[in-house]
Tab-separated table of C-alpha atoms in Angstrom:
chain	number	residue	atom	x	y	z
A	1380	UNK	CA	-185.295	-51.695	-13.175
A	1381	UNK	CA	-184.471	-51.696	-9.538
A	1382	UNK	CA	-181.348	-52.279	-7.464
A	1383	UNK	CA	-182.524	-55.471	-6.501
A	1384	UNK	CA	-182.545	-56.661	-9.882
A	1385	UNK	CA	-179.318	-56.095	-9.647
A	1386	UNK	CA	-178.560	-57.642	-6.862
A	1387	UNK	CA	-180.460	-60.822	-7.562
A	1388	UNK	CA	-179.009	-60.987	-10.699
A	1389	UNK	CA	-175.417	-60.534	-9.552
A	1390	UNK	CA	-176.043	-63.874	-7.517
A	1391	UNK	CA	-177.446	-66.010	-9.888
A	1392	UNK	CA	-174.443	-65.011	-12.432
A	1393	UNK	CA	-171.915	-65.994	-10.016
A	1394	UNK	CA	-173.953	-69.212	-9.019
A	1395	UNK	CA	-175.226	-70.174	-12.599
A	1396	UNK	CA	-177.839	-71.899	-10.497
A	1397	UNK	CA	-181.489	-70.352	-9.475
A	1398	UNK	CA	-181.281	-72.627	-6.506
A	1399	UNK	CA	-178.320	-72.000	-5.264
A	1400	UNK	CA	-178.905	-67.982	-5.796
A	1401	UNK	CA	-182.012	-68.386	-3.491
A	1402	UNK	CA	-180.636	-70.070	-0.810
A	1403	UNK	CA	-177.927	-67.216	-0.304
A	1404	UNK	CA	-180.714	-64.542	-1.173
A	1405	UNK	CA	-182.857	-66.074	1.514
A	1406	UNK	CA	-185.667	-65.805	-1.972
A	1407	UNK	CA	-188.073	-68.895	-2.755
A	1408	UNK	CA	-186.845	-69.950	-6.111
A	1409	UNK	CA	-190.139	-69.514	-7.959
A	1410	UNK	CA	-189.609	-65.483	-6.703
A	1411	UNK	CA	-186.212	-65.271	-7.611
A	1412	UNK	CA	-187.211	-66.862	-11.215
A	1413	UNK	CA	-190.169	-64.424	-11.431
A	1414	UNK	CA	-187.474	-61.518	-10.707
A	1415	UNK	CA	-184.726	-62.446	-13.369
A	1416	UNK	CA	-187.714	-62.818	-15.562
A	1417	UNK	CA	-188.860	-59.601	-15.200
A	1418	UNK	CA	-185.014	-57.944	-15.891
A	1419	UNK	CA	-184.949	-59.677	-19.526
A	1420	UNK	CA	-188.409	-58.397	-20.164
A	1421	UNK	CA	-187.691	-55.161	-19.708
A	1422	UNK	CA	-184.340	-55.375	-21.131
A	1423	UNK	CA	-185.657	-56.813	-23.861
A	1424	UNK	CA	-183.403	-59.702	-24.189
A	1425	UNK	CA	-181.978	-62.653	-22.339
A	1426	UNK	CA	-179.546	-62.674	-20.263
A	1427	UNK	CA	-179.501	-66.607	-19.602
A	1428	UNK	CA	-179.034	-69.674	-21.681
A	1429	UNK	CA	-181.379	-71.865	-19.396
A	1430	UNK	CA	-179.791	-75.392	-19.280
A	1431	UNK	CA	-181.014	-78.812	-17.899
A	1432	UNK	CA	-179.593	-78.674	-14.582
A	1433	UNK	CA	-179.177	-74.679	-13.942
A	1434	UNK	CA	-178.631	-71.248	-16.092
A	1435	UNK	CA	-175.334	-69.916	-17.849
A	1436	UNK	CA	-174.848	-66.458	-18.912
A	1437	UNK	CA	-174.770	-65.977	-22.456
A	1438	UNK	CA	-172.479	-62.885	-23.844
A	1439	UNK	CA	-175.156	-60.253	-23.281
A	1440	UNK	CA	-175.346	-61.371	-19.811
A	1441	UNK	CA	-171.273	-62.022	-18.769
A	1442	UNK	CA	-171.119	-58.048	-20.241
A	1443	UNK	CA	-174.474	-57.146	-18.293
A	1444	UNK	CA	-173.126	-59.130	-15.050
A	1445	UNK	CA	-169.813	-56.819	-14.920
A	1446	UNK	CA	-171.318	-53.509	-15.831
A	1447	UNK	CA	-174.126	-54.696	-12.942
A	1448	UNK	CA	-171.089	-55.145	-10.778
A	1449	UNK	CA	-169.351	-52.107	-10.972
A	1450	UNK	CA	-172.789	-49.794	-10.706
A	1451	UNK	CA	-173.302	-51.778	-7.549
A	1452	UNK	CA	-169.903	-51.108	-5.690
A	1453	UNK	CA	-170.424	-47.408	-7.241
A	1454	UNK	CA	-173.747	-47.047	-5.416
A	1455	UNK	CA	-172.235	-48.985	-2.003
A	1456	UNK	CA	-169.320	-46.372	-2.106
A	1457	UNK	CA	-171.709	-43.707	-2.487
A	1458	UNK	CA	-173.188	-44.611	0.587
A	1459	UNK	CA	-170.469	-45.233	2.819
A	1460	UNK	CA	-168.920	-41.321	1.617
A	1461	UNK	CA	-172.698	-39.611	2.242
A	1462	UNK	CA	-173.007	-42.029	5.594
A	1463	UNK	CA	-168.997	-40.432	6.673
A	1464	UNK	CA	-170.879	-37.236	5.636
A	1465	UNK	CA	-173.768	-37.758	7.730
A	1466	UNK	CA	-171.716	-39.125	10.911
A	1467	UNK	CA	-169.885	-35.663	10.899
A	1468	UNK	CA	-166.609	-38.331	9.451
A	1469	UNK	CA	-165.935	-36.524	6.760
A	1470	UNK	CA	-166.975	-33.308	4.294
A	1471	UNK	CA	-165.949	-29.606	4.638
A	1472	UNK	CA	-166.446	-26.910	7.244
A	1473	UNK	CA	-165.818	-23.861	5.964
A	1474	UNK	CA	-164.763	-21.115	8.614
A	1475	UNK	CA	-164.339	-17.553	8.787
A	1476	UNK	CA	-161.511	-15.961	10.759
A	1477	UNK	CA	-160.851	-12.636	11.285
A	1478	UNK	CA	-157.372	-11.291	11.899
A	1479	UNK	CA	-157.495	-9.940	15.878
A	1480	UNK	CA	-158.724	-13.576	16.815
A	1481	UNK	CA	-156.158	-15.538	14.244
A	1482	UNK	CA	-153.076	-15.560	16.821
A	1483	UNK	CA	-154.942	-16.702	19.947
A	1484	UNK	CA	-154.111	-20.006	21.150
A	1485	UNK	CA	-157.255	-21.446	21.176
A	1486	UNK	CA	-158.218	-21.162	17.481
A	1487	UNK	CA	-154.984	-23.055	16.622
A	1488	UNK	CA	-154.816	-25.331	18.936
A	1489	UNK	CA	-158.521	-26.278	18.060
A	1490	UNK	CA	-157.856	-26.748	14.254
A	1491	UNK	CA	-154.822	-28.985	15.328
A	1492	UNK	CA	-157.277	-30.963	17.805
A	1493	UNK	CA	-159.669	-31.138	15.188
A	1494	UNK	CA	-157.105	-32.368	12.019
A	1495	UNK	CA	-156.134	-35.287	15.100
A	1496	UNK	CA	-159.859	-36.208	15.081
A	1497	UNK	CA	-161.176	-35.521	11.986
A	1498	UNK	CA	-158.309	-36.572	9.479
A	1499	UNK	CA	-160.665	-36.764	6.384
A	1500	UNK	CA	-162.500	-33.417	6.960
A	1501	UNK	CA	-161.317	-30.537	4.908
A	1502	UNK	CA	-160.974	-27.363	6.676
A	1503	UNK	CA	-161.692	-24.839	4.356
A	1504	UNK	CA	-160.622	-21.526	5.769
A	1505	UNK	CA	-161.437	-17.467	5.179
A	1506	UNK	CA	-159.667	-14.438	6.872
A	1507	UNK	CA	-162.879	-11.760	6.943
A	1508	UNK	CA	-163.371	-8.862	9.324
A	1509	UNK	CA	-165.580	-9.841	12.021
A	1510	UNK	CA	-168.457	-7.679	10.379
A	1511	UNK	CA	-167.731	-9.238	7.336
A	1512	UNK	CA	-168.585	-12.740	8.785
A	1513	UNK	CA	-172.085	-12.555	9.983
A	1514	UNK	CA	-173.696	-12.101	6.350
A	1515	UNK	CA	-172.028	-15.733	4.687
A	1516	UNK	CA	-172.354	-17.136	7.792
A	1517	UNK	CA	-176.849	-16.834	8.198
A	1518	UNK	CA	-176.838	-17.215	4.466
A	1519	UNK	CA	-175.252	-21.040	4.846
A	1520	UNK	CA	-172.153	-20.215	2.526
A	1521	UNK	CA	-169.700	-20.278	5.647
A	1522	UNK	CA	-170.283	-22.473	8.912
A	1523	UNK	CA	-168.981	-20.786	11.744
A	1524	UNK	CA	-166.703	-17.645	12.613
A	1525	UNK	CA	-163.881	-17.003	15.177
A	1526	UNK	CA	-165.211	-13.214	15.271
A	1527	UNK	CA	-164.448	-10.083	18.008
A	1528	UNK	CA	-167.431	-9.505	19.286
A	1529	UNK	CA	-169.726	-7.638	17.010
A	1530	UNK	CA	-172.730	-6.755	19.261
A	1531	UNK	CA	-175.560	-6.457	19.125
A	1532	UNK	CA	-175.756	-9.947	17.352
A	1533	UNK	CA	-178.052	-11.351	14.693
A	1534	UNK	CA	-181.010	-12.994	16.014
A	1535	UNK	CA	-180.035	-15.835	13.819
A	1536	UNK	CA	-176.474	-16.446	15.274
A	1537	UNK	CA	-175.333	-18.661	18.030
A	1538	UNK	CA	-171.998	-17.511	19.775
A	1539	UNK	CA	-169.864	-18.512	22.384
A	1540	UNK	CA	-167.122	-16.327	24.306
A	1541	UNK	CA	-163.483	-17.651	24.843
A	1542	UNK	CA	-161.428	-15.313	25.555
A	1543	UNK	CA	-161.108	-11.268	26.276
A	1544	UNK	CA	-157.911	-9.613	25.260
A	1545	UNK	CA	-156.773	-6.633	26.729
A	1546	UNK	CA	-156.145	-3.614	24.564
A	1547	UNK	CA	-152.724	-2.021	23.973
A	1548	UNK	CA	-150.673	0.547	22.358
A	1549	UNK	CA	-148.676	0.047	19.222
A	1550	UNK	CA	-146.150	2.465	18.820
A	1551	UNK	CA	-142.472	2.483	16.427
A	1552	UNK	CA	-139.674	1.100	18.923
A	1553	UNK	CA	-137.751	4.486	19.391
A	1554	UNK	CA	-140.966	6.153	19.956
A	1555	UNK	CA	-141.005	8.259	23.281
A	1556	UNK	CA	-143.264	6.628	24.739
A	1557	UNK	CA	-141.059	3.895	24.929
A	1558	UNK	CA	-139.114	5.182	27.816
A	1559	UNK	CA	-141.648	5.841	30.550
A	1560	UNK	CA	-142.489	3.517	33.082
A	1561	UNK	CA	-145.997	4.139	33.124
A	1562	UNK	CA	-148.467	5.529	30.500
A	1563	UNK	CA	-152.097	7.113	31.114
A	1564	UNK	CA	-154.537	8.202	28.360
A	1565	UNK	CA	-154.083	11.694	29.216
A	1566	UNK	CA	-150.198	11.428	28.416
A	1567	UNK	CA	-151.851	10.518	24.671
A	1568	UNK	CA	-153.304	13.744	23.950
A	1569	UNK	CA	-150.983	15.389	21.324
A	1570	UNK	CA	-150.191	11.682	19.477
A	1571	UNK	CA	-151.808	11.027	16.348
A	1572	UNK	CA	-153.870	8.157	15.927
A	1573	UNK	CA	-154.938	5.417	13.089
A	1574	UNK	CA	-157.977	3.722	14.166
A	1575	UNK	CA	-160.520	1.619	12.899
A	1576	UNK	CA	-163.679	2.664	11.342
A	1577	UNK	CA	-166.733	2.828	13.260
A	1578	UNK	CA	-168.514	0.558	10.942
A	1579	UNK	CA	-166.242	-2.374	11.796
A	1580	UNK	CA	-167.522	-2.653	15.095
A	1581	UNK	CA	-169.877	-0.223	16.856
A	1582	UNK	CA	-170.270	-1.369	20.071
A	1583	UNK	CA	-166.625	-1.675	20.568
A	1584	UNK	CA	-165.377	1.512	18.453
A	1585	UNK	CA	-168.069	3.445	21.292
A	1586	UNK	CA	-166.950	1.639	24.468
A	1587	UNK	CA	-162.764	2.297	23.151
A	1588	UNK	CA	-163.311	5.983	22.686
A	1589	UNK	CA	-165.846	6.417	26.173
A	1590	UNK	CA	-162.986	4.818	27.796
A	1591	UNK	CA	-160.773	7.085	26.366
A	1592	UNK	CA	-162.609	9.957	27.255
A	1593	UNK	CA	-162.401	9.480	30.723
A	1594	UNK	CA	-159.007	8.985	31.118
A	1595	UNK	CA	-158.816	12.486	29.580
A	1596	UNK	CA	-158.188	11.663	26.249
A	1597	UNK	CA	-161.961	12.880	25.173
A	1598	UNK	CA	-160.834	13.906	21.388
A	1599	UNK	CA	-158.000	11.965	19.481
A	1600	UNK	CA	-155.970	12.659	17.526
A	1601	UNK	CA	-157.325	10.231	14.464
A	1602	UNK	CA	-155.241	11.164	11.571
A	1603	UNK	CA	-156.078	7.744	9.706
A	1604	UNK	CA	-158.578	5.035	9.753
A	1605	UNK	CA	-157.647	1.784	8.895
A	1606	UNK	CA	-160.189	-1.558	8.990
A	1607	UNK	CA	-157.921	-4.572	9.626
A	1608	UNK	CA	-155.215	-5.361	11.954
A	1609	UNK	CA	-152.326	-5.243	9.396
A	1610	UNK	CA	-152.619	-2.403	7.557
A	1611	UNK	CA	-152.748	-0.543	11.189
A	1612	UNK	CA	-149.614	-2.367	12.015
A	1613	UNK	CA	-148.310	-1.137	8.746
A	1614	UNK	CA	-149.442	2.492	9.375
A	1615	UNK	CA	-147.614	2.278	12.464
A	1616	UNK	CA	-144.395	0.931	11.285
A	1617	UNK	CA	-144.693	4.076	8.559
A	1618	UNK	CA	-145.012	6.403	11.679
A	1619	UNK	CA	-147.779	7.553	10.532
A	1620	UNK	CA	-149.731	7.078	14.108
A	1621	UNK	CA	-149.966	4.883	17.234
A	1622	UNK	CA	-152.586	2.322	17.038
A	1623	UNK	CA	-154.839	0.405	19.433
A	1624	UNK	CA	-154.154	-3.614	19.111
A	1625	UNK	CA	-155.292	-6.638	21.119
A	1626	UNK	CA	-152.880	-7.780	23.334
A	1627	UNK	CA	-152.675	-11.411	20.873
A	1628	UNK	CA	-150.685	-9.470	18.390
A	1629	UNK	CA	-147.522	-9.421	19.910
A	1630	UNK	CA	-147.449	-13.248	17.946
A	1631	UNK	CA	-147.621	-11.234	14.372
A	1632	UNK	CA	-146.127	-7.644	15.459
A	1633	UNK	CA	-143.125	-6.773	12.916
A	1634	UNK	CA	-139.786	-6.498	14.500
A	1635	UNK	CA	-139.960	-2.327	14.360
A	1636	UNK	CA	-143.084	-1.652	16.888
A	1637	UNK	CA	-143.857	-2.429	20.617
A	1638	UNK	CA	-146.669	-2.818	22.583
A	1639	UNK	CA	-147.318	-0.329	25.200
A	1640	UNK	CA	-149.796	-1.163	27.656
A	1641	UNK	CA	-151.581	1.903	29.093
A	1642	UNK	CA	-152.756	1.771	32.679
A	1643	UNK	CA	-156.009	3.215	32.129
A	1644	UNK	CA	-157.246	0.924	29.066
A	1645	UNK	CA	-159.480	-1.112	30.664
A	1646	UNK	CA	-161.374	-2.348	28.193
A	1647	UNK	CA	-161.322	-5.959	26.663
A	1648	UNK	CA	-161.576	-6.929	23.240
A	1649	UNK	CA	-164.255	-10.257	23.551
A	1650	UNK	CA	-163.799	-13.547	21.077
A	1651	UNK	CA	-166.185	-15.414	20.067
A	1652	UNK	CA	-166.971	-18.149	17.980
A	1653	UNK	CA	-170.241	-18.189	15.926
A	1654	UNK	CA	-172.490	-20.064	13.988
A	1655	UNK	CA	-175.932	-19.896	12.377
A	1656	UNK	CA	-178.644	-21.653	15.118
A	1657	UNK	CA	-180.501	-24.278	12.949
A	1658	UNK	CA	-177.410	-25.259	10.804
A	1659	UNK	CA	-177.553	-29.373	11.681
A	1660	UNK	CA	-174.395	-29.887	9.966
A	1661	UNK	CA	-173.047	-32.994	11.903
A	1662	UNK	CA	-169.129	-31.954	11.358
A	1663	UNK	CA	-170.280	-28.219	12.594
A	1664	UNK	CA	-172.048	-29.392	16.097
A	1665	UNK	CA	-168.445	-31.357	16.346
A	1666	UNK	CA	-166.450	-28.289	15.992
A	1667	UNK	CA	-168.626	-26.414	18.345
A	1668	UNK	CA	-168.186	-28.833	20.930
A	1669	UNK	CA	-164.783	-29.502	20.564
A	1670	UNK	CA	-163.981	-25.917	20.514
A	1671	UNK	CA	-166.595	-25.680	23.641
A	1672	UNK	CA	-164.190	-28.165	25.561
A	1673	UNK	CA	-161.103	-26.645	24.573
């Protein structure tokens, strides 16, 4: 049995009439005869009382004509939600974002943007360290990233940079450091530190403490490592140390620290967003270039 049969016989119910059924089927009767025919055969019973002048559904075939009914609205709605799907209408995207990027303007403003546009895709969102993203992401179990920049990247990632954030000092608010009017790396010698692990980010933890170095503060103090933003923050708050944070937190820093910036930081913490190359996700390649023209 084939959808057709279906659909043929779904006409000549509601006509009662082979005629009439294959003028609005655009069928020669004889074909459209030959086609019901075929249905009771392999049914294996009728599903007309054949009359005089036209057909009339007996009781197997009024039940058969509404079951036929519903399976064929079922199996139109079916493909008008995997069409939405395919037009990028509707779905999920499921995105990664880790907590130095969360507070920059542009990632909210583009999930806002993209709710306006896309009201019937689910955003289904995850709060990973950048490191943590690139694994899910190549595998296909997340779709993109709003990531710091975790160089060198995987040859199977796509990424585009929107933003660099300069790096400053988080320190308690009656800290000393609070009162001068200028602050150098070299005046940072004696502080203790909580900073990140190396393994979060490499490239970055090397180019914060080379920087560091020549401003004359070649050895920190590290007295605690800590791998996400808000445990730092919470370190911090303890008194514990002074921590480097992107500029961006100032959004999500608690009422009890302040952000020092230090003359001689020059380096930038780089955003990104990324995404696996060959994922053909419609509702992705939307996202990207939304996000692009944001």
């Amino acid at each position: 049995m084939e959808l057709r049969h279906l659909r043929y016989f779904l006409v000549v119910g509601e006509e009662q009439h082979f005629g009439r059924a294959a003028e609005r089927l655009h069928l020669a009767q004889p074909a459209l005869s030959r086609q019901m025919q075929d249905l009771e055969r392999e049914l294996g019973f009728l599903l007309f009382d054949r009359l005089p002048r036209g057909v009339r559904l007996n009781a197997a075939g009024k039940l058969f004509l509404s079951d036929a009914r519903r399976i064929l609205q079922d199996v139109n709605e079916a493909k008008l939600r995997a069409e939405r799907i395919a037009h990028g209408k509707a779905g999920t995207l499921r995105i990664a974002i880790a907590t130095a990027v969360s507070w920059h303007g542009l990632v909210q403003h583009s999930f806002r943007e993209f709710r306006c546009r896309q009201p019937d895709v689910e955003l289904e969102l995850h709060h990973l360290l950048s490191v943590d993203q690139v694994e899910p992401i190549v595998s296909g179990r997340l779709d993109a990233g709003f990531a710091a920049s975790v160089t060198p990247w995987h040859n199977d990632l796509a990424h585009w940079e929107f933003a660099q954030d300069r790096m400053v000092l988080a320190v308690p608010k009656d800290h000393p450091l609070t009162k001068r009017k200028t602050i150098r790396l070299r005046d940072l010698r004696t502080m203790p530190f909580v900073w990140f692990p190396r393994w979060v980010n490499p490239v970055f933890y090397d180019r914060m403490r080379q920087a560091c170095a020549r401003g004359g503060l070649s050895a920190p103090r590290i007295v605690q490592e800590a791998p996400d933003r808000d445990t730092n923050l919470g370190l911090v708050l303890c008194r514990i140390g002074l921590s480097w944070q992107p500029e961006t937190v100032h959004w999500h820093c608690p009422q009890g620290i302040v952000l020092l910036p230090v003359v001689d930081m020059k380096v930038r913490l780089p955003f990104n967003l990324i995404w696996k190359k060959d994922n053909t996700l419609p509702l992705l390649k939307k996202f990207v270039t939304q996000v692009r023209s944001l």
